[in-house]
Amino acid sequence: MKESAASKHSLLIERLCETFGALYQGNVIDKNWLCERFDITERTAYRDLARLSHLLEEVSAGRYKLSQHLLPNLHVGHLAEFATFTGVSQLFPHSDGRSLRKRMKSADNLTIRGASSRENRLLSDLMDNLDRAISALKTVTFSYRGKSRVVQPYRLINHYGLWYLAGVEAGRLKAFELARIANFNPSGAHFCADDTVLNELNTTSGIHFGAHIDATLWVSAHAAQYVTRRPLFPGQRIVQTHPDGSLTLATTHNDKNTLFRWLRYWLPDIRILEPASLKEDFAHDFVSRTAKANEMNLDEIICES
């Protein structure tokens, strides 16, 4: 009997230690979590929660986290939150904090080549001021490309390593590169956030705002493997897969010039099917650029001769 009691006591200590460890990492627990994790009854789970009650804060009905004053300044839960916030959580098979920390320990075995960034330490004060202005819904003024601007700031966006302010100037949503902002003044008037602007920010990929351009594309069988491996176009969806492996693809853009750059890169494997007007615009753009390139080459030949 004594051995049985000692064994139960040991299991209880191990269970409570593991539970506290999970709480310390920022996890939220409830009776179901305890039952599934340790294969115990609901009654035992309630007893364990009662034993830890002086350490817990209730998040919602029956769900608990470690009291705020007991949490470390940075735990693996925060690491997972940061990975999601920065958009890199999908780089690895598992994005929970413990798995990410495990990957970090083997950093010498990994190489990640993503979008590079300029040195952003000089933007620290500007970002802090913009962050406060966005939270307070206060208009800001600054110089940008030689003009004085009055802008309602809505969001800071990192696009391919560069920071931009998304804000409304004269009723139009625009993106301003932070490195080009000068003479910044945060002491502006208050404004009311526009739900239409917020919706556009939440649904737009990138930094080009305005009317959406819907396009239908043909993708060759060769390019299809790259398009299906990861999305190459904003909001892309496969409309039809053809017997030869080619695809009909639908996408939505806010800036046709960005779409044209991608299409020039992928010619002849990707081309526009619809709308006809966009197809014509791309043809004119391509011919114009080809003519300019030929003129430049001719000038070089003349100069060399």
PDB file of C-alpha atoms in Angstrom, residues 40-252:
ATOM      1  CA  ILE A  40      -7.038  11.037 -16.270  1.00  0.00           C
ATOM      2  CA  THR A  41     -10.682  11.403 -15.298  1.00  0.00           C
ATOM      3  CA  GLU A  42     -12.520  14.733 -15.228  1.00  0.00           C
ATOM      4  CA  ARG A  43     -12.692  14.520 -11.456  1.00  0.00           C
ATOM      5  CA  THR A  44      -8.896  14.211 -11.210  1.00  0.00           C
ATOM      6  CA  ALA A  45      -8.513  17.064 -13.694  1.00  0.00           C
ATOM      7  CA  TYR A  46     -10.693  19.338 -11.555  1.00  0.00           C
ATOM      8  CA  ARG A  47      -8.583  18.423  -8.519  1.00  0.00           C
ATOM      9  CA  ASP A  48      -5.393  19.371 -10.376  1.00  0.00           C
ATOM     10  CA  LEU A  49      -6.902  22.713 -11.413  1.00  0.00           C
ATOM     11  CA  ALA A  50      -7.876  23.321  -7.786  1.00  0.00           C
ATOM     12  CA  ARG A  51      -4.313  22.548  -6.662  1.00  0.00           C
ATOM     13  CA  LEU A  52      -2.954  25.134  -9.137  1.00  0.00           C
ATOM     14  CA  SER A  53      -5.741  27.697  -8.686  1.00  0.00           C
ATOM     15  CA  HIS A  54      -3.542  30.164  -6.775  1.00  0.00           C
ATOM     16  CA  LEU A  55      -1.250  30.354  -9.826  1.00  0.00           C
ATOM     17  CA  LEU A  56      -3.916  30.694 -12.495  1.00  0.00           C
ATOM     18  CA  GLU A  57      -5.977  33.371 -14.227  1.00  0.00           C
ATOM     19  CA  GLU A  58      -9.237  32.432 -15.931  1.00  0.00           C
ATOM     20  CA  VAL A  59      -9.203  33.276 -19.660  1.00  0.00           C
ATOM     21  CA  SER A  60     -12.761  32.140 -20.343  1.00  0.00           C
ATOM     22  CA  ALA A  61     -15.200  29.716 -18.728  1.00  0.00           C
ATOM     23  CA  GLY A  62     -13.125  26.765 -17.524  1.00  0.00           C
ATOM     24  CA  ARG A  63      -9.951  27.788 -19.394  1.00  0.00           C
ATOM     25  CA  TYR A  64      -6.875  29.047 -17.547  1.00  0.00           C
ATOM     26  CA  LYS A  65      -3.420  30.536 -18.085  1.00  0.00           C
ATOM     27  CA  LEU A  66      -0.554  31.284 -15.727  1.00  0.00           C
ATOM     28  CA  SER A  67      -0.982  34.514 -13.763  1.00  0.00           C
ATOM     29  CA  GLN A  68       0.600  37.423 -15.586  1.00  0.00           C
ATOM     30  CA  HIS A  69       3.103  38.225 -12.844  1.00  0.00           C
ATOM     31  CA  LEU A  70       4.508  34.680 -13.019  1.00  0.00           C
ATOM     32  CA  LEU A  71       5.067  34.621 -16.794  1.00  0.00           C
ATOM     33  CA  PRO A  72       8.638  35.104 -18.060  1.00  0.00           C
ATOM     34  CA  ASN A  73       9.405  38.157 -20.201  1.00  0.00           C
ATOM     35  CA  LEU A  74       9.807  35.922 -23.254  1.00  0.00           C
ATOM     36  CA  HIS A  75       8.680  32.315 -23.624  1.00  0.00           C
ATOM     37  CA  VAL A  76       8.204  29.981 -26.566  1.00  0.00           C
ATOM     38  CA  GLY A  77       4.571  31.056 -26.804  1.00  0.00           C
ATOM     39  CA  HIS A  78       5.783  34.566 -27.599  1.00  0.00           C
ATOM     40  CA  LEU A  79       8.188  33.084 -30.140  1.00  0.00           C
ATOM     41  CA  ALA A  80       5.285  31.424 -31.954  1.00  0.00           C
ATOM     42  CA  GLU A  81       3.272  34.662 -31.845  1.00  0.00           C
ATOM     43  CA  PHE A  82       6.197  36.587 -33.317  1.00  0.00           C
ATOM     44  CA  ALA A  83       6.650  34.009 -36.105  1.00  0.00           C
ATOM     45  CA  THR A  84       2.975  34.375 -37.034  1.00  0.00           C
ATOM     46  CA  PHE A  85       3.156  38.170 -36.783  1.00  0.00           C
ATOM     47  CA  THR A  86       6.121  38.379 -39.163  1.00  0.00           C
ATOM     48  CA  GLY A  87       4.608  35.881 -41.608  1.00  0.00           C
ATOM     49  CA  VAL A  88       7.353  33.254 -41.305  1.00  0.00           C
ATOM     50  CA  SER A  89       5.436  30.614 -39.331  1.00  0.00           C
ATOM     51  CA  GLN A  90       4.705  28.601 -42.485  1.00  0.00           C
ATOM     52  CA  LEU A  91       8.390  28.182 -43.290  1.00  0.00           C
ATOM     53  CA  PHE A  92       8.567  25.152 -41.014  1.00  0.00           C
ATOM     54  CA  PRO A  93       6.375  22.029 -40.677  1.00  0.00           C
ATOM     55  CA  HIS A  94       5.357  23.083 -37.155  1.00  0.00           C
ATOM     56  CA  SER A  95       5.043  26.672 -35.947  1.00  0.00           C
ATOM     57  CA  ASP A  96       4.548  26.175 -32.199  1.00  0.00           C
ATOM     58  CA  GLY A  97       7.139  27.859 -30.024  1.00  0.00           C
ATOM     59  CA  ARG A  98       8.811  24.673 -28.850  1.00  0.00           C
ATOM     60  CA  SER A  99       9.367  23.444 -32.419  1.00  0.00           C
ATOM     61  CA  LEU A 100      10.696  26.840 -33.532  1.00  0.00           C
ATOM     62  CA  ARG A 101      13.157  26.935 -30.653  1.00  0.00           C
ATOM     63  CA  LYS A 102      14.316  23.436 -31.607  1.00  0.00           C
ATOM     64  CA  ARG A 103      14.990  24.678 -35.159  1.00  0.00           C
ATOM     65  CA  MET A 104      16.918  27.652 -33.795  1.00  0.00           C
ATOM     66  CA  LYS A 105      19.211  25.300 -31.881  1.00  0.00           C
ATOM     67  CA  SER A 106      20.205  23.702 -35.178  1.00  0.00           C
ATOM     68  CA  ALA A 107      20.580  27.037 -36.995  1.00  0.00           C
ATOM     69  CA  ASP A 108      23.975  26.012 -38.415  1.00  0.00           C
ATOM     70  CA  ASN A 109      22.200  23.305 -40.405  1.00  0.00           C
ATOM     71  CA  LEU A 110      19.681  25.705 -41.988  1.00  0.00           C
ATOM     72  CA  THR A 111      19.820  28.511 -44.535  1.00  0.00           C
ATOM     73  CA  ILE A 112      16.819  30.765 -45.140  1.00  0.00           C
ATOM     74  CA  ARG A 113      16.925  33.098 -48.110  1.00  0.00           C
ATOM     75  CA  GLY A 114      14.075  35.574 -47.900  1.00  0.00           C
ATOM     76  CA  ALA A 115      13.505  39.195 -48.808  1.00  0.00           C
ATOM     77  CA  SER A 116      16.428  41.307 -47.601  1.00  0.00           C
ATOM     78  CA  SER A 117      15.881  44.609 -45.858  1.00  0.00           C
ATOM     79  CA  ARG A 118      17.628  47.937 -45.664  1.00  0.00           C
ATOM     80  CA  GLU A 119      19.134  49.060 -42.358  1.00  0.00           C
ATOM     81  CA  ASN A 120      16.050  50.168 -40.423  1.00  0.00           C
ATOM     82  CA  ARG A 121      17.548  51.410 -37.163  1.00  0.00           C
ATOM     83  CA  LEU A 122      17.384  54.995 -38.419  1.00  0.00           C
ATOM     84  CA  LEU A 123      13.600  54.597 -38.756  1.00  0.00           C
ATOM     85  CA  SER A 124      13.077  53.735 -35.085  1.00  0.00           C
ATOM     86  CA  ASP A 125      11.796  57.142 -33.896  1.00  0.00           C
ATOM     87  CA  LEU A 126       9.639  57.613 -36.987  1.00  0.00           C
ATOM     88  CA  MET A 127       8.044  54.184 -36.575  1.00  0.00           C
ATOM     89  CA  ASP A 128       7.350  54.861 -32.892  1.00  0.00           C
ATOM     90  CA  ASN A 129       5.729  58.215 -33.715  1.00  0.00           C
ATOM     91  CA  LEU A 130       3.640  56.681 -36.504  1.00  0.00           C
ATOM     92  CA  ASP A 131       2.604  53.804 -34.256  1.00  0.00           C
ATOM     93  CA  ARG A 132       1.324  56.287 -31.676  1.00  0.00           C
ATOM     94  CA  ALA A 133      -0.422  58.393 -34.332  1.00  0.00           C
ATOM     95  CA  ILE A 134      -2.156  55.315 -35.779  1.00  0.00           C
ATOM     96  CA  SER A 135      -3.363  54.219 -32.345  1.00  0.00           C
ATOM     97  CA  ALA A 136      -4.558  57.724 -31.480  1.00  0.00           C
ATOM     98  CA  LEU A 137      -6.135  58.309 -34.930  1.00  0.00           C
ATOM     99  CA  LYS A 138      -4.199  61.553 -35.348  1.00  0.00           C
ATOM    100  CA  THR A 139      -3.352  63.146 -38.691  1.00  0.00           C
ATOM    101  CA  VAL A 140       0.358  63.575 -39.469  1.00  0.00           C
ATOM    102  CA  THR A 141       2.249  65.909 -41.797  1.00  0.00           C
ATOM    103  CA  PHE A 142       5.551  65.352 -43.574  1.00  0.00           C
ATOM    104  CA  SER A 143       7.488  66.019 -46.759  1.00  0.00           C
ATOM    105  CA  TYR A 144       7.527  63.281 -49.389  1.00  0.00           C
ATOM    106  CA  ARG A 145       9.051  63.434 -52.874  1.00  0.00           C
ATOM    107  CA  GLY A 146       9.393  67.215 -52.616  1.00  0.00           C
ATOM    108  CA  LYS A 147       5.771  67.830 -51.554  1.00  0.00           C
ATOM    109  CA  SER A 148       4.152  68.662 -48.234  1.00  0.00           C
ATOM    110  CA  ARG A 149       1.647  65.954 -47.215  1.00  0.00           C
ATOM    111  CA  VAL A 150      -1.247  65.809 -44.759  1.00  0.00           C
ATOM    112  CA  VAL A 151      -2.041  62.147 -44.128  1.00  0.00           C
ATOM    113  CA  GLN A 152      -4.390  60.085 -41.988  1.00  0.00           C
ATOM    114  CA  PRO A 153      -2.163  57.156 -40.917  1.00  0.00           C
ATOM    115  CA  TYR A 154      -3.727  53.675 -40.847  1.00  0.00           C
ATOM    116  CA  ARG A 155      -1.023  51.013 -40.882  1.00  0.00           C
ATOM    117  CA  LEU A 156       2.681  50.251 -41.139  1.00  0.00           C
ATOM    118  CA  ILE A 157       3.423  47.654 -43.832  1.00  0.00           C
ATOM    119  CA  ASN A 158       6.649  45.798 -44.528  1.00  0.00           C
ATOM    120  CA  HIS A 159       6.725  44.951 -48.234  1.00  0.00           C
ATOM    121  CA  TYR A 160       9.708  42.957 -49.509  1.00  0.00           C
ATOM    122  CA  GLY A 161      11.897  44.266 -46.700  1.00  0.00           C
ATOM    123  CA  LEU A 162      10.933  47.951 -46.975  1.00  0.00           C
ATOM    124  CA  TRP A 163       8.646  49.753 -44.526  1.00  0.00           C
ATOM    125  CA  TYR A 164       5.697  51.802 -45.787  1.00  0.00           C
ATOM    126  CA  LEU A 165       2.987  53.915 -44.193  1.00  0.00           C
ATOM    127  CA  ALA A 166      -0.480  53.184 -45.543  1.00  0.00           C
ATOM    128  CA  GLY A 167      -2.462  56.387 -45.131  1.00  0.00           C
ATOM    129  CA  VAL A 168      -5.198  58.491 -46.666  1.00  0.00           C
ATOM    130  CA  GLU A 169      -4.206  61.711 -48.411  1.00  0.00           C
ATOM    131  CA  ALA A 170      -6.933  63.887 -49.943  1.00  0.00           C
ATOM    132  CA  GLY A 171      -9.420  61.022 -49.707  1.00  0.00           C
ATOM    133  CA  ARG A 172      -7.177  58.445 -51.389  1.00  0.00           C
ATOM    134  CA  LEU A 173      -5.392  55.505 -49.753  1.00  0.00           C
ATOM    135  CA  LYS A 174      -1.669  55.554 -50.608  1.00  0.00           C
ATOM    136  CA  ALA A 175       1.608  53.968 -49.517  1.00  0.00           C
ATOM    137  CA  PHE A 176       4.567  56.116 -48.436  1.00  0.00           C
ATOM    138  CA  GLU A 177       8.033  54.598 -48.029  1.00  0.00           C
ATOM    139  CA  LEU A 178       9.280  55.518 -44.558  1.00  0.00           C
ATOM    140  CA  ALA A 179      12.868  56.088 -45.711  1.00  0.00           C
ATOM    141  CA  ARG A 180      11.645  58.909 -47.995  1.00  0.00           C
ATOM    142  CA  ILE A 181       9.646  60.728 -45.298  1.00  0.00           C
ATOM    143  CA  ALA A 182      11.178  63.984 -44.012  1.00  0.00           C
ATOM    144  CA  ASN A 183      10.122  66.838 -41.713  1.00  0.00           C
ATOM    145  CA  PHE A 184       7.687  64.590 -39.868  1.00  0.00           C
ATOM    146  CA  ASN A 185       5.172  66.247 -37.512  1.00  0.00           C
ATOM    147  CA  PRO A 186       2.830  63.982 -35.488  1.00  0.00           C
ATOM    148  CA  SER A 187       0.746  66.727 -33.878  1.00  0.00           C
ATOM    149  CA  GLY A 188      -2.256  66.701 -36.178  1.00  0.00           C
ATOM    150  CA  ALA A 189      -6.024  66.677 -35.756  1.00  0.00           C
ATOM    151  CA  HIS A 190      -8.009  63.583 -34.862  1.00  0.00           C
ATOM    152  CA  PHE A 191      -9.852  61.664 -37.582  1.00  0.00           C
ATOM    153  CA  CYS A 192     -12.405  58.851 -37.650  1.00  0.00           C
ATOM    154  CA  ALA A 193     -11.267  55.528 -39.069  1.00  0.00           C
ATOM    155  CA  ASP A 194     -13.036  54.604 -42.308  1.00  0.00           C
ATOM    156  CA  ASP A 195     -14.294  51.006 -42.428  1.00  0.00           C
ATOM    157  CA  THR A 196     -13.882  50.979 -46.213  1.00  0.00           C
ATOM    158  CA  VAL A 197     -10.189  51.823 -45.857  1.00  0.00           C
ATOM    159  CA  LEU A 198      -9.701  49.186 -43.164  1.00  0.00           C
ATOM    160  CA  ASN A 199     -11.384  46.569 -45.325  1.00  0.00           C
ATOM    161  CA  GLU A 200      -9.133  47.421 -48.270  1.00  0.00           C
ATOM    162  CA  LEU A 201      -6.053  47.156 -46.077  1.00  0.00           C
ATOM    163  CA  ASN A 202      -7.203  43.775 -44.787  1.00  0.00           C
ATOM    164  CA  THR A 203      -7.944  42.367 -48.248  1.00  0.00           C
ATOM    165  CA  THR A 204      -5.157  43.881 -50.353  1.00  0.00           C
ATOM    166  CA  SER A 205      -1.881  42.080 -50.926  1.00  0.00           C
ATOM    167  CA  GLY A 206       1.008  44.514 -51.235  1.00  0.00           C
ATOM    168  CA  ILE A 207       1.110  48.306 -51.238  1.00  0.00           C
ATOM    169  CA  HIS A 208      -0.928  49.174 -54.322  1.00  0.00           C
ATOM    170  CA  PHE A 209      -4.440  50.307 -53.485  1.00  0.00           C
ATOM    171  CA  GLY A 210      -7.458  51.192 -55.579  1.00  0.00           C
ATOM    172  CA  ALA A 211      -9.826  49.418 -57.948  1.00  0.00           C
ATOM    173  CA  HIS A 212      -9.211  45.697 -58.272  1.00  0.00           C
ATOM    174  CA  ILE A 213      -8.288  44.219 -61.657  1.00  0.00           C
ATOM    175  CA  ASP A 214      -9.643  40.710 -62.258  1.00  0.00           C
ATOM    176  CA  ALA A 215      -7.685  38.701 -64.791  1.00  0.00           C
ATOM    177  CA  THR A 216      -7.876  35.186 -66.232  1.00  0.00           C
ATOM    178  CA  LEU A 217      -4.525  33.672 -67.202  1.00  0.00           C
ATOM    179  CA  TRP A 218      -3.349  30.663 -69.178  1.00  0.00           C
ATOM    180  CA  VAL A 219      -0.468  28.799 -67.536  1.00  0.00           C
ATOM    181  CA  SER A 220       1.602  26.224 -69.419  1.00  0.00           C
ATOM    182  CA  ALA A 221       2.167  22.736 -68.031  1.00  0.00           C
ATOM    183  CA  HIS A 222       5.802  23.707 -67.374  1.00  0.00           C
ATOM    184  CA  ALA A 223       4.863  26.780 -65.307  1.00  0.00           C
ATOM    185  CA  ALA A 224       1.940  25.001 -63.607  1.00  0.00           C
ATOM    186  CA  GLN A 225       4.297  23.162 -61.264  1.00  0.00           C
ATOM    187  CA  TYR A 226       5.612  26.495 -59.949  1.00  0.00           C
ATOM    188  CA  VAL A 227       2.204  28.164 -59.730  1.00  0.00           C
ATOM    189  CA  THR A 228       0.723  25.284 -57.734  1.00  0.00           C
ATOM    190  CA  ARG A 229       3.765  24.899 -55.480  1.00  0.00           C
ATOM    191  CA  ARG A 230       3.158  28.355 -54.004  1.00  0.00           C
ATOM    192  CA  PRO A 231       0.920  31.255 -55.127  1.00  0.00           C
ATOM    193  CA  LEU A 232       2.658  33.551 -57.612  1.00  0.00           C
ATOM    194  CA  PHE A 233      -0.279  35.950 -58.041  1.00  0.00           C
ATOM    195  CA  PRO A 234      -2.494  37.683 -55.431  1.00  0.00           C
ATOM    196  CA  GLY A 235      -5.652  35.748 -54.621  1.00  0.00           C
ATOM    197  CA  GLN A 236      -4.913  33.208 -57.328  1.00  0.00           C
ATOM    198  CA  ARG A 237      -7.293  30.295 -57.793  1.00  0.00           C
ATOM    199  CA  ILE A 238      -7.287  27.489 -60.324  1.00  0.00           C
ATOM    200  CA  VAL A 239     -10.341  27.683 -62.589  1.00  0.00           C
ATOM    201  CA  GLN A 240      -9.558  24.640 -64.720  1.00  0.00           C
ATOM    202  CA  THR A 241      -6.863  21.994 -65.128  1.00  0.00           C
ATOM    203  CA  HIS A 242      -6.461  20.898 -68.753  1.00  0.00           C
ATOM    204  CA  PRO A 243      -5.556  17.383 -69.974  1.00  0.00           C
ATOM    205  CA  ASP A 244      -2.107  18.541 -71.114  1.00  0.00           C
ATOM    206  CA  GLY A 245      -1.308  19.822 -67.613  1.00  0.00           C
ATOM    207  CA  SER A 246      -1.824  23.492 -68.378  1.00  0.00           C
ATOM    208  CA  LEU A 247      -4.086  25.631 -66.199  1.00  0.00           C
ATOM    209  CA  THR A 248      -6.627  28.398 -66.406  1.00  0.00           C
ATOM    210  CA  LEU A 249      -5.941  30.678 -63.470  1.00  0.00           C
ATOM    211  CA  ALA A 250      -7.883  33.599 -61.985  1.00  0.00           C
ATOM    212  CA  THR A 251      -6.183  36.409 -60.059  1.00  0.00           C
ATOM    213  CA  THR A 252      -6.958  39.874 -58.714  1.00  0.00           C
TER     214      THR A 252
END
